[in-house]
mmCIF file with all atom_site columns, C-alpha atoms in Angstrom:
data_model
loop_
_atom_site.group_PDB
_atom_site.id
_atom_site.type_symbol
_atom_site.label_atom_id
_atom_site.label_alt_id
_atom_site.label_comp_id
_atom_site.label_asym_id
_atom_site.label_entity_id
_atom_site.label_seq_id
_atom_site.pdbx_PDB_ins_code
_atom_site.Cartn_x
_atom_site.Cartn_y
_atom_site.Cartn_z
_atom_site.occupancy
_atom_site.B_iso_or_equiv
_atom_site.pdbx_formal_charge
_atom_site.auth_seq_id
_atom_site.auth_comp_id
_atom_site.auth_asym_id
_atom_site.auth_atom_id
_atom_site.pdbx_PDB_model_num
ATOM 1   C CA . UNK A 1 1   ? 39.118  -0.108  -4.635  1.00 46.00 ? 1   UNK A CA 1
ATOM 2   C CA . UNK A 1 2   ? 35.820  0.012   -6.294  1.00 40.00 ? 2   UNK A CA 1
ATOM 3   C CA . UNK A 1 3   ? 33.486  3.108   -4.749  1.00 41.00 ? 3   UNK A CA 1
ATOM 4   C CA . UNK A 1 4   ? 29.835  1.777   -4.033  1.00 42.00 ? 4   UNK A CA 1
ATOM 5   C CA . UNK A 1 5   ? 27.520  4.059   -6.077  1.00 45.00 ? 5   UNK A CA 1
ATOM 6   C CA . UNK A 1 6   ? 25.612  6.413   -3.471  1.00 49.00 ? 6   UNK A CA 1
ATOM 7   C CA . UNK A 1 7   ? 22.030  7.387   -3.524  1.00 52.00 ? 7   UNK A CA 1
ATOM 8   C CA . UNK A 1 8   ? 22.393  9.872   -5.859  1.00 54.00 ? 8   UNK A CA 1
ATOM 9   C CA . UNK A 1 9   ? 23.976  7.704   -8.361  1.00 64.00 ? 9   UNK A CA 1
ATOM 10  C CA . UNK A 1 10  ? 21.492  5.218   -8.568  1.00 84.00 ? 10  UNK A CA 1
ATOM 11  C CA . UNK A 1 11  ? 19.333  4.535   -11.918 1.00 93.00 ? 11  UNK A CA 1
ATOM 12  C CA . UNK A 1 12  ? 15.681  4.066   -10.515 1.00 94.00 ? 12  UNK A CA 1
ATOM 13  C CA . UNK A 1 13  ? 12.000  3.933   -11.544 1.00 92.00 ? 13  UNK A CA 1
ATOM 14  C CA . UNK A 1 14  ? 11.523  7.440   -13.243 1.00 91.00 ? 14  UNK A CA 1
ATOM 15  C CA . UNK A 1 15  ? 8.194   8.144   -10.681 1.00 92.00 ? 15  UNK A CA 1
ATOM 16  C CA . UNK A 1 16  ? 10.691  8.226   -7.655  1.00 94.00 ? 16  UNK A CA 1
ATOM 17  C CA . UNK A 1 17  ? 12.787  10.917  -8.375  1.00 93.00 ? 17  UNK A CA 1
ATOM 18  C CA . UNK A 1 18  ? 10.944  13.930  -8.216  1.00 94.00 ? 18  UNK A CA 1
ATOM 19  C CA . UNK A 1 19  ? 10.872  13.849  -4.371  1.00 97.00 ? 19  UNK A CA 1
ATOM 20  C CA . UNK A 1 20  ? 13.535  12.662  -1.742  1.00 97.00 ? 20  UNK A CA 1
ATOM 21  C CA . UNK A 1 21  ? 10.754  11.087  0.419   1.00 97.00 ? 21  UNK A CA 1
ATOM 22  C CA . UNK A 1 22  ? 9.384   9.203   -3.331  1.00 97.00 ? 22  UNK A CA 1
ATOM 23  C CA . UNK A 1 23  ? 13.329  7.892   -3.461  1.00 96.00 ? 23  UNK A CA 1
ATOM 24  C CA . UNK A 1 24  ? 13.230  6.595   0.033   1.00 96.00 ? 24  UNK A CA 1
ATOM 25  C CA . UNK A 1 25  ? 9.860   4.789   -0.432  1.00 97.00 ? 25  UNK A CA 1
ATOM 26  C CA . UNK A 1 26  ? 10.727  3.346   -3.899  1.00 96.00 ? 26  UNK A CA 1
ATOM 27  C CA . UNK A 1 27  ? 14.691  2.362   -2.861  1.00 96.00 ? 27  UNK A CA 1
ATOM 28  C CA . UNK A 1 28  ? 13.884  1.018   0.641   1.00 96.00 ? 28  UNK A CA 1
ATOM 29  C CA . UNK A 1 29  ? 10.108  -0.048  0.411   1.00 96.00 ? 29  UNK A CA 1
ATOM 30  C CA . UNK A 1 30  ? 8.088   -0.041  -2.726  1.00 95.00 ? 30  UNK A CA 1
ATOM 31  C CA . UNK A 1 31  ? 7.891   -3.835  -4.071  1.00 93.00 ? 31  UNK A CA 1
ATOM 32  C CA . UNK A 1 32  ? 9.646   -5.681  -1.355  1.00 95.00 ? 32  UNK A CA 1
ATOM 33  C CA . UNK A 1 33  ? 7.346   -8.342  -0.373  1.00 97.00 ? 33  UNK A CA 1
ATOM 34  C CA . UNK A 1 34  ? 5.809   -7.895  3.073   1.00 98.00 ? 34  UNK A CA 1
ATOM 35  C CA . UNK A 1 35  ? 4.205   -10.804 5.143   1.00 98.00 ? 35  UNK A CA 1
ATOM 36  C CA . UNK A 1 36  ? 3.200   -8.779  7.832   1.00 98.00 ? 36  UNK A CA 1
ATOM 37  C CA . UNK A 1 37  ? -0.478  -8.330  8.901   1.00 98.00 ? 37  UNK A CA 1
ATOM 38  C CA . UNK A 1 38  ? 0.732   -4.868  10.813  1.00 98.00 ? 38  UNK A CA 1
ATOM 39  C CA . UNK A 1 39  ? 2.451   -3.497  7.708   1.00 98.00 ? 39  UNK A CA 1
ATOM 40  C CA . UNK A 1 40  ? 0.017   -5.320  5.304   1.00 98.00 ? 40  UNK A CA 1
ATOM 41  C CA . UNK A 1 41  ? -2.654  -2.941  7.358   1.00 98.00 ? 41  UNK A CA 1
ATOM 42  C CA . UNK A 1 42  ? -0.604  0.145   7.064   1.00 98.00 ? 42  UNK A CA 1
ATOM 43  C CA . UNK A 1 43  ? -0.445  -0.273  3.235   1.00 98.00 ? 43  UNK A CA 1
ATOM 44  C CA . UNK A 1 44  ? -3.707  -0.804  2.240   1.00 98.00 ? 44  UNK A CA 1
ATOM 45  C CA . UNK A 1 45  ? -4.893  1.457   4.931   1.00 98.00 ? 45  UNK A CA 1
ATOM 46  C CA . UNK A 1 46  ? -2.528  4.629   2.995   1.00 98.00 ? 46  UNK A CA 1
ATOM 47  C CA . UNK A 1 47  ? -3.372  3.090   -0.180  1.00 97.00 ? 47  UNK A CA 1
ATOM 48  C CA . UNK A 1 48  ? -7.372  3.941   0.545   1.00 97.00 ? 48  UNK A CA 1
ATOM 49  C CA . UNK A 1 49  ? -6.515  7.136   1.818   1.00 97.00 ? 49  UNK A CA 1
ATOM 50  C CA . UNK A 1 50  ? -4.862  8.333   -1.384  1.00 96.00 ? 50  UNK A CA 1
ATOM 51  C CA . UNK A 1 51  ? -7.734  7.794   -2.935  1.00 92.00 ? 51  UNK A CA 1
ATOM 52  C CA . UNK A 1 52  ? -8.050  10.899  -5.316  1.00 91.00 ? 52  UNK A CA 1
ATOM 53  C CA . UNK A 1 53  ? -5.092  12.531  -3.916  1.00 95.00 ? 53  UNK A CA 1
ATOM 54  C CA . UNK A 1 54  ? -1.226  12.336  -4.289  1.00 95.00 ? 54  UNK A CA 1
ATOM 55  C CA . UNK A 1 55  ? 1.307   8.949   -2.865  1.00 96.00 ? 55  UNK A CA 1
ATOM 56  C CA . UNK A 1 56  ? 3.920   12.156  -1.861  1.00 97.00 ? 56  UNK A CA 1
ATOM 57  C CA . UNK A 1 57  ? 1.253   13.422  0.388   1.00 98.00 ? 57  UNK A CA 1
ATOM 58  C CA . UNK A 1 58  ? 0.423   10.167  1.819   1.00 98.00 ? 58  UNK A CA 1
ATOM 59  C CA . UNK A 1 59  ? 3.723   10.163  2.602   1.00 98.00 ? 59  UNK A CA 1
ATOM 60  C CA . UNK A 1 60  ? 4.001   13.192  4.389   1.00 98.00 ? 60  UNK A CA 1
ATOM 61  C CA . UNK A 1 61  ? 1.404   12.141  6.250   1.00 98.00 ? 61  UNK A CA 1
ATOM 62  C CA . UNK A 1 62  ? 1.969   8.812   7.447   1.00 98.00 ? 62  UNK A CA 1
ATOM 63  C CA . UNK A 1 63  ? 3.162   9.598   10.864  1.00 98.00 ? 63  UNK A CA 1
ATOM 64  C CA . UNK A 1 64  ? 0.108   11.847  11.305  1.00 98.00 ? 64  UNK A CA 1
ATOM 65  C CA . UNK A 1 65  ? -1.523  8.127   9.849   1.00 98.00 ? 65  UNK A CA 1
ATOM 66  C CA . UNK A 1 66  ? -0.151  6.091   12.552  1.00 98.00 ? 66  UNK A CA 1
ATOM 67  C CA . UNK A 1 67  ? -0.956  8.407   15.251  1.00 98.00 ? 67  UNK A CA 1
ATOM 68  C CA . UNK A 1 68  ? -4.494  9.107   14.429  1.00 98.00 ? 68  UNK A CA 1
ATOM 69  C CA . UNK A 1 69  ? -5.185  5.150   13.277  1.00 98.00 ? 69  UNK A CA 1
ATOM 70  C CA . UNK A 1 70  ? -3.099  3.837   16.568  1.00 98.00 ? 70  UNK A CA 1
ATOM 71  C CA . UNK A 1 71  ? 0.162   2.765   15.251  1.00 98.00 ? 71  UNK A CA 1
ATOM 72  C CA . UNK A 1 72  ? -1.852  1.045   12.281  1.00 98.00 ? 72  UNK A CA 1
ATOM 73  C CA . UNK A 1 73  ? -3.192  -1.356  14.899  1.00 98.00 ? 73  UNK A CA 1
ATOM 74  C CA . UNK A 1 74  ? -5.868  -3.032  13.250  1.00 98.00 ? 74  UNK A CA 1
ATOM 75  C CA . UNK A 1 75  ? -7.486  -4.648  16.510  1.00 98.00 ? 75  UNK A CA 1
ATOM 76  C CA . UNK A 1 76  ? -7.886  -1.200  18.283  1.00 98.00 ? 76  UNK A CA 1
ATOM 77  C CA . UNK A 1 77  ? -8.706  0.604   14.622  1.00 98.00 ? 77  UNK A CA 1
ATOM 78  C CA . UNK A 1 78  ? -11.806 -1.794  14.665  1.00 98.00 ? 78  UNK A CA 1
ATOM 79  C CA . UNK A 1 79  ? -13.128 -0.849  17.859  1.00 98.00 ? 79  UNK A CA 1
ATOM 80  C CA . UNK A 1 80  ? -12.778 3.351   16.781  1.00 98.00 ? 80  UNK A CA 1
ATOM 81  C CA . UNK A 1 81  ? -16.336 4.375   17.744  1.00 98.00 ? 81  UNK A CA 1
ATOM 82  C CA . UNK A 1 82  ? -17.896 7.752   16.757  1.00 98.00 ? 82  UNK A CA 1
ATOM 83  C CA . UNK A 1 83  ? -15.742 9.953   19.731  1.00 98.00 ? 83  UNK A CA 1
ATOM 84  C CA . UNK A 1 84  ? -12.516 8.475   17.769  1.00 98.00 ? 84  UNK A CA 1
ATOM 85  C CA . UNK A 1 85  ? -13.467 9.394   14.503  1.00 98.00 ? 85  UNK A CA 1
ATOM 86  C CA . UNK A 1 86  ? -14.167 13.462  15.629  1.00 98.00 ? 86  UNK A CA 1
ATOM 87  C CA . UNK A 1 87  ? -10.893 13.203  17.255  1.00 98.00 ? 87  UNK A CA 1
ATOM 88  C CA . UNK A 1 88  ? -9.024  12.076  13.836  1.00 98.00 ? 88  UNK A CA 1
ATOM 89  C CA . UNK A 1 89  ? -10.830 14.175  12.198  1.00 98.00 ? 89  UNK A CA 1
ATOM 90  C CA . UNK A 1 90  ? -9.918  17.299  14.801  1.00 98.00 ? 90  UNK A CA 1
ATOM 91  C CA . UNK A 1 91  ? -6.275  16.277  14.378  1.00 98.00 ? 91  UNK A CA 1
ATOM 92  C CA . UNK A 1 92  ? -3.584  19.349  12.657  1.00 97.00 ? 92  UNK A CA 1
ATOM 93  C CA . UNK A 1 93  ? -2.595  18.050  9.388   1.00 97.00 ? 93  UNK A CA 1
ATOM 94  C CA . UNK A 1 94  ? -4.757  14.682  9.027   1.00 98.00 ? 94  UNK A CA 1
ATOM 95  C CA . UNK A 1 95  ? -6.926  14.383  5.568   1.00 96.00 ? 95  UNK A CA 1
ATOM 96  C CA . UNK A 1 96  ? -9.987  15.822  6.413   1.00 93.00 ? 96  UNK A CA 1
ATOM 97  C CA . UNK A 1 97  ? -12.590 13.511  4.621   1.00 97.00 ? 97  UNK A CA 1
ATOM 98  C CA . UNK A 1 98  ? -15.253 12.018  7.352   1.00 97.00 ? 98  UNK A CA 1
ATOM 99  C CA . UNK A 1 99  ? -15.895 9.220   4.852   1.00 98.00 ? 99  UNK A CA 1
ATOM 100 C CA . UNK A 1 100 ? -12.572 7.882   4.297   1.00 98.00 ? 100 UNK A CA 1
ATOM 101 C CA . UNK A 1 101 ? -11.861 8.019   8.178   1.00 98.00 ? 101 UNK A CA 1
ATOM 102 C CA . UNK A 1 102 ? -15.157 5.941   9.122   1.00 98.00 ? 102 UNK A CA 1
ATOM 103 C CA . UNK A 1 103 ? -14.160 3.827   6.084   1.00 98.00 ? 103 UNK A CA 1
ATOM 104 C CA . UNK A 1 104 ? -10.345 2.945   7.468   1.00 98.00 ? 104 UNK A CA 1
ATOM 105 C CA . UNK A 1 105 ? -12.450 1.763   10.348  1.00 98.00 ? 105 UNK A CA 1
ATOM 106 C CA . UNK A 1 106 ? -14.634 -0.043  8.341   1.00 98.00 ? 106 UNK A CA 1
ATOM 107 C CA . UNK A 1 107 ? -11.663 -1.697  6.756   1.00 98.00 ? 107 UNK A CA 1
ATOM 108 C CA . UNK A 1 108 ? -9.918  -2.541  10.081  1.00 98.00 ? 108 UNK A CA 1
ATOM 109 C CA . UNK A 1 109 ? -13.086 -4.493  10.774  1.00 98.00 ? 109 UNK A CA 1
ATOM 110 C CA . UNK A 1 110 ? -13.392 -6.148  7.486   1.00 98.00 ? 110 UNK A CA 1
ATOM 111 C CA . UNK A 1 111 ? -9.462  -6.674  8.179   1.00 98.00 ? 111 UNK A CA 1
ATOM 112 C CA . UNK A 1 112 ? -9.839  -8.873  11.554  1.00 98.00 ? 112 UNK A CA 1
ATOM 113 C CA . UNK A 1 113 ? -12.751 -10.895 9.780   1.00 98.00 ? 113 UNK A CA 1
ATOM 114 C CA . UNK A 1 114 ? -10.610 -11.661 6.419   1.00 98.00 ? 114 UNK A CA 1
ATOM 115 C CA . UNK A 1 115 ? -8.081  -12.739 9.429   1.00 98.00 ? 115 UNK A CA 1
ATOM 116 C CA . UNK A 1 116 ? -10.368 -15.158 10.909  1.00 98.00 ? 116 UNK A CA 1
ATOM 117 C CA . UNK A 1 117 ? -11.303 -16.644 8.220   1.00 98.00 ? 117 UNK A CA 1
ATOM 118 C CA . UNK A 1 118 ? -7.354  -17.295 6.860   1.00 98.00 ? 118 UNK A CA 1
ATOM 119 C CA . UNK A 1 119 ? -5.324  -17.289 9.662   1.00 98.00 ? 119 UNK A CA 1
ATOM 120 C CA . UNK A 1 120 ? -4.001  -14.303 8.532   1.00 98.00 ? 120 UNK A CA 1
ATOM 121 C CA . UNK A 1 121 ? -4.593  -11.026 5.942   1.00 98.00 ? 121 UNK A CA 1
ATOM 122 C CA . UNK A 1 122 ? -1.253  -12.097 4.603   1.00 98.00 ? 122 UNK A CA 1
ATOM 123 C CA . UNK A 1 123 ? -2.430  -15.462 3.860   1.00 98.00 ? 123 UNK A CA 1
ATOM 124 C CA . UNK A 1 124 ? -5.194  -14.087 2.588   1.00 98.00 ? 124 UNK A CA 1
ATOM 125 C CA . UNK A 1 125 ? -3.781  -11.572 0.134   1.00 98.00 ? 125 UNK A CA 1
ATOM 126 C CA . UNK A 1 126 ? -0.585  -13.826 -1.242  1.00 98.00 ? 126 UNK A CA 1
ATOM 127 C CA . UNK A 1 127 ? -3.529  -16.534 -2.058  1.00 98.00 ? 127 UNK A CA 1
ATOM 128 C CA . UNK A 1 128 ? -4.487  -14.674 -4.927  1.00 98.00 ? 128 UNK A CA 1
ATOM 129 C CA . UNK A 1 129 ? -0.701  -15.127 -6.404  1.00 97.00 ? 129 UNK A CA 1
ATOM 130 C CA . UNK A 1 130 ? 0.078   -18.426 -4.758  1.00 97.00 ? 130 UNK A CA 1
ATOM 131 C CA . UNK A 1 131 ? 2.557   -16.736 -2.291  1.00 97.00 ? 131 UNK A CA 1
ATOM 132 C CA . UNK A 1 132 ? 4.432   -15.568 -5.749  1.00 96.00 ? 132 UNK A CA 1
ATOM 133 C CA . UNK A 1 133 ? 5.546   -12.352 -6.841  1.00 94.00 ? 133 UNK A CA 1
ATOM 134 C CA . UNK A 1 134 ? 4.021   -11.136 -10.263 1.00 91.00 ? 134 UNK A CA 1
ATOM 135 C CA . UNK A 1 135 ? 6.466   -9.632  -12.945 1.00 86.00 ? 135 UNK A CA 1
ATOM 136 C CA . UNK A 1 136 ? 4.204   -8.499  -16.323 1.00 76.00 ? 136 UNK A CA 1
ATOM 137 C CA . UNK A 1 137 ? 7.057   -8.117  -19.318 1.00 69.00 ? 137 UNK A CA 1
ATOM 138 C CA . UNK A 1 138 ? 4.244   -6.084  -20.756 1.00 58.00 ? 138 UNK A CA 1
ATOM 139 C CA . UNK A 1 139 ? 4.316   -3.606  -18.346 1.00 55.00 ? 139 UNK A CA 1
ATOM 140 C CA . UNK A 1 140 ? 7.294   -2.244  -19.263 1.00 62.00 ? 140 UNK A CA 1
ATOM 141 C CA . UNK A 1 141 ? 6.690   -1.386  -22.763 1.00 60.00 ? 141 UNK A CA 1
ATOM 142 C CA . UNK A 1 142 ? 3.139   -0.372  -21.634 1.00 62.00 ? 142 UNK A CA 1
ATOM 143 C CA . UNK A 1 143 ? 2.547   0.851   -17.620 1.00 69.00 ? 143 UNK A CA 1
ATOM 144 C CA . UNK A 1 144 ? -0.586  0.116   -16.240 1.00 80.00 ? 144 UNK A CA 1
ATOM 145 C CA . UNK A 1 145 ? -2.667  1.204   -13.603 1.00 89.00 ? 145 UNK A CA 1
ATOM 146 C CA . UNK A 1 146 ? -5.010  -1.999  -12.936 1.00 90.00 ? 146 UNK A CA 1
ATOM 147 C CA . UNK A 1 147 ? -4.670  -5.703  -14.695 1.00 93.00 ? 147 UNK A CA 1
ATOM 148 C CA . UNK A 1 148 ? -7.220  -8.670  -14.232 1.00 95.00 ? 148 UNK A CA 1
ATOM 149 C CA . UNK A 1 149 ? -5.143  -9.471  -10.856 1.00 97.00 ? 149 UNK A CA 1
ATOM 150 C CA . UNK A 1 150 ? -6.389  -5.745  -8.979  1.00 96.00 ? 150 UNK A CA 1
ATOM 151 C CA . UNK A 1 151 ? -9.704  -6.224  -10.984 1.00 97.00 ? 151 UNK A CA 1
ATOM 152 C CA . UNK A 1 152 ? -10.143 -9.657  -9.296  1.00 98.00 ? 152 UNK A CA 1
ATOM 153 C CA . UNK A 1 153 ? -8.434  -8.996  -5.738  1.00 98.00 ? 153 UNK A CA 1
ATOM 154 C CA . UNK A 1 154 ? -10.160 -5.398  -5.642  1.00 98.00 ? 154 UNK A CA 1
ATOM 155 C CA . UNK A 1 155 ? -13.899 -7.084  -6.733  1.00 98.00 ? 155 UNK A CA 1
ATOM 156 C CA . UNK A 1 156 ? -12.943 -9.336  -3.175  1.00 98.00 ? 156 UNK A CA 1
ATOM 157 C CA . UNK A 1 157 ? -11.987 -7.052  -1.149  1.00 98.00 ? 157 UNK A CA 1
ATOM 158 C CA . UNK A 1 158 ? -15.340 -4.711  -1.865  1.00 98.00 ? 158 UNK A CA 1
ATOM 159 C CA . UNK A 1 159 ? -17.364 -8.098  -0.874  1.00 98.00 ? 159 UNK A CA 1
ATOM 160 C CA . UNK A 1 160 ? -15.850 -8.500  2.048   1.00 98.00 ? 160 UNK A CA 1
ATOM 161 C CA . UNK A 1 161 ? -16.937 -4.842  2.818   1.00 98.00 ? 161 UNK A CA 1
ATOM 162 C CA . UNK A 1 162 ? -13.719 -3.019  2.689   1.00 98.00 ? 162 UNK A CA 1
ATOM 163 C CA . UNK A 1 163 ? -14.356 0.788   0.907   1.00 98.00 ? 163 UNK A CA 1
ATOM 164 C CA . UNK A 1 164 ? -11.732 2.797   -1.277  1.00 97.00 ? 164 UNK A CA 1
ATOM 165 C CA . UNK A 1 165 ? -10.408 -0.816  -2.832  1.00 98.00 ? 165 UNK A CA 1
ATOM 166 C CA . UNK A 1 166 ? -11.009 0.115   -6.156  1.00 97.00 ? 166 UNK A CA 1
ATOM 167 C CA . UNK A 1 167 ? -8.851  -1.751  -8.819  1.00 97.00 ? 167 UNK A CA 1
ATOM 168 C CA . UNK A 1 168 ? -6.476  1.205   -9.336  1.00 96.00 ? 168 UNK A CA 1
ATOM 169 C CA . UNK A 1 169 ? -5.479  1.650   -6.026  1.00 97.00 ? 169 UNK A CA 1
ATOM 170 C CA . UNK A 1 170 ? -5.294  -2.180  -5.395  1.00 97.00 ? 170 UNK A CA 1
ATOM 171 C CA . UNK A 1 171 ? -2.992  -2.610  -8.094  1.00 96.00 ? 171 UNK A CA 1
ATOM 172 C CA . UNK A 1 172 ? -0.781  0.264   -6.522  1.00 96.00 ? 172 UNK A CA 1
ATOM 173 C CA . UNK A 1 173 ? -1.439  -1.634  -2.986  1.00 98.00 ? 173 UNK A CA 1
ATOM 174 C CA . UNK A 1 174 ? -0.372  -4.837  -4.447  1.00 97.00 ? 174 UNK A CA 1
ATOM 175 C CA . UNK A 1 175 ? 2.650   -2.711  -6.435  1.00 96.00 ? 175 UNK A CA 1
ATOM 176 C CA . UNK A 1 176 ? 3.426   -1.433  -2.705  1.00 96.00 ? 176 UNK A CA 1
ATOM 177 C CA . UNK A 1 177 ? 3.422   -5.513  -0.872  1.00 98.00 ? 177 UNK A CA 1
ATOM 178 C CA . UNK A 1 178 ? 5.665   -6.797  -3.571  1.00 95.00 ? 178 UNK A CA 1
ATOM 179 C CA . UNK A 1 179 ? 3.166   -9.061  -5.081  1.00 97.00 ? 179 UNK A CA 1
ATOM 180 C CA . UNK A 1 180 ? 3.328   -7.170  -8.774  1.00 94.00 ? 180 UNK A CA 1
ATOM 181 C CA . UNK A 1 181 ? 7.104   -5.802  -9.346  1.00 91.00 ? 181 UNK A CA 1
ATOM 182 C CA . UNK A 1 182 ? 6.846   -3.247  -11.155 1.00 90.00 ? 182 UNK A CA 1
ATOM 183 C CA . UNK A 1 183 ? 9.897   -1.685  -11.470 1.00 89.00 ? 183 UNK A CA 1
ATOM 184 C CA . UNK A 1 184 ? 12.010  -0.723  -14.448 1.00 89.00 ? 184 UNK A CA 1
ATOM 185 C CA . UNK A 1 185 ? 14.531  -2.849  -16.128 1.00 86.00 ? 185 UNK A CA 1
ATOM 186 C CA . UNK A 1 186 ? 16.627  -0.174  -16.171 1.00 90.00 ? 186 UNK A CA 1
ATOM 187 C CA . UNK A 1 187 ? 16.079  0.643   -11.862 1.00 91.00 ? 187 UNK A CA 1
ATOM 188 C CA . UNK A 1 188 ? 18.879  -0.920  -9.558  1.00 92.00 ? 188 UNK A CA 1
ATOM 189 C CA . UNK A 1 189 ? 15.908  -2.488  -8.194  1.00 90.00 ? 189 UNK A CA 1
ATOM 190 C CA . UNK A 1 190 ? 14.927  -4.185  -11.118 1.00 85.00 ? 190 UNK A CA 1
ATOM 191 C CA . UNK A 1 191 ? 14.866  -8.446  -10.318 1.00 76.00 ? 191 UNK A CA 1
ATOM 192 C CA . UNK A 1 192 ? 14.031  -11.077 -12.906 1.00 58.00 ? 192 UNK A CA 1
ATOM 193 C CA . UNK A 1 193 ? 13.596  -13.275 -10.165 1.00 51.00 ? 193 UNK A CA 1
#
């Protein structure tokens, strides 16, 4: 009887393997494609946050995350007044920057009016690929950090007023939602699909 490889046996994108949390994220989450508004939220909303700082820390802080941004509720994110913000701030272990927080609230806002507009943010967000995922043969002679695709979707979002969207960490947001696939040829994750 063939033995099914385990965890530790598993050939996967080089970044993830540094870190047990980075191996989690990359073999159970980074690049599947994700439809939903709730988790589309929580993405971006860690992807702003890392702004300058580390994806292993944003990590390590995502349940501080959901309990500080209400379970990555976008409705009740939007309403966050001034009081709410302090409190975040005030919270053990959270990032404290008072300009990203008042700018995740920002974005929750700019969130429910992209969802008015389209139905959805998912709707929104796959529109810019035609509900495809993108896989760049390039990229894997040559890793990138933006393309024209996070230059164009990141130049949208700022528009629309969302803050921290710039084109490096919308490429890694769109990396994270499974609408670029970016992993290795040689990762177990790896799809030509």
């Amino acid at each position: 009887m063939k033995q099914q490889p385990t965890n530790h046996d598993l050939t996967r994108c080089a970044w993830a393997n540094s870190h047990p949390l980075l191996q989690q994220y990359h073999d159970e989450e980074w690049g599947v494609p994700v439809h939903d508004d709730s988790l589309l939220f929580m993405y971006l909303l860690m992807e702003s946050m890392s702004c300058g700082l580390s994806w292993l820390l944003m990590l390590k802080k995502k349940e501080i995350f959901r309990t500080c941004f209400a379970n990555f509720d976008y409705k009740v994110v939007a309403t966050f007044s001034t009081d709410d913000i302090d409190q975040i701030l005030s919270t053990e272990g959270m990032i404290h920057s008072e300009r990203k927080v008042k700018a995740m609230v920002e974005n929750a806002r700019a969130f429910c009016q992209v969802r008015k507009e389209y139905g959805s943010f998912d709707a929104y967000i796959w529109s810019f690929t035609k509900g495809k995922s993108k896989q760049y043969a390039s990229h894997q002679q040559h890793p990138c950090v933006r393309n024209t695709l996070s230059d164009h979707v990141a130049k949208d979002l700022k528009k629309r007023g969302f803050k921290y969207v710039g084109t490096i960490i919308i490429y890694s947001f769109l990396q994270a939602i499974g609408i670029i696939n970016d992993h290795e040829h040689t990762c177990f994750r790896y799809s030509k699909d």
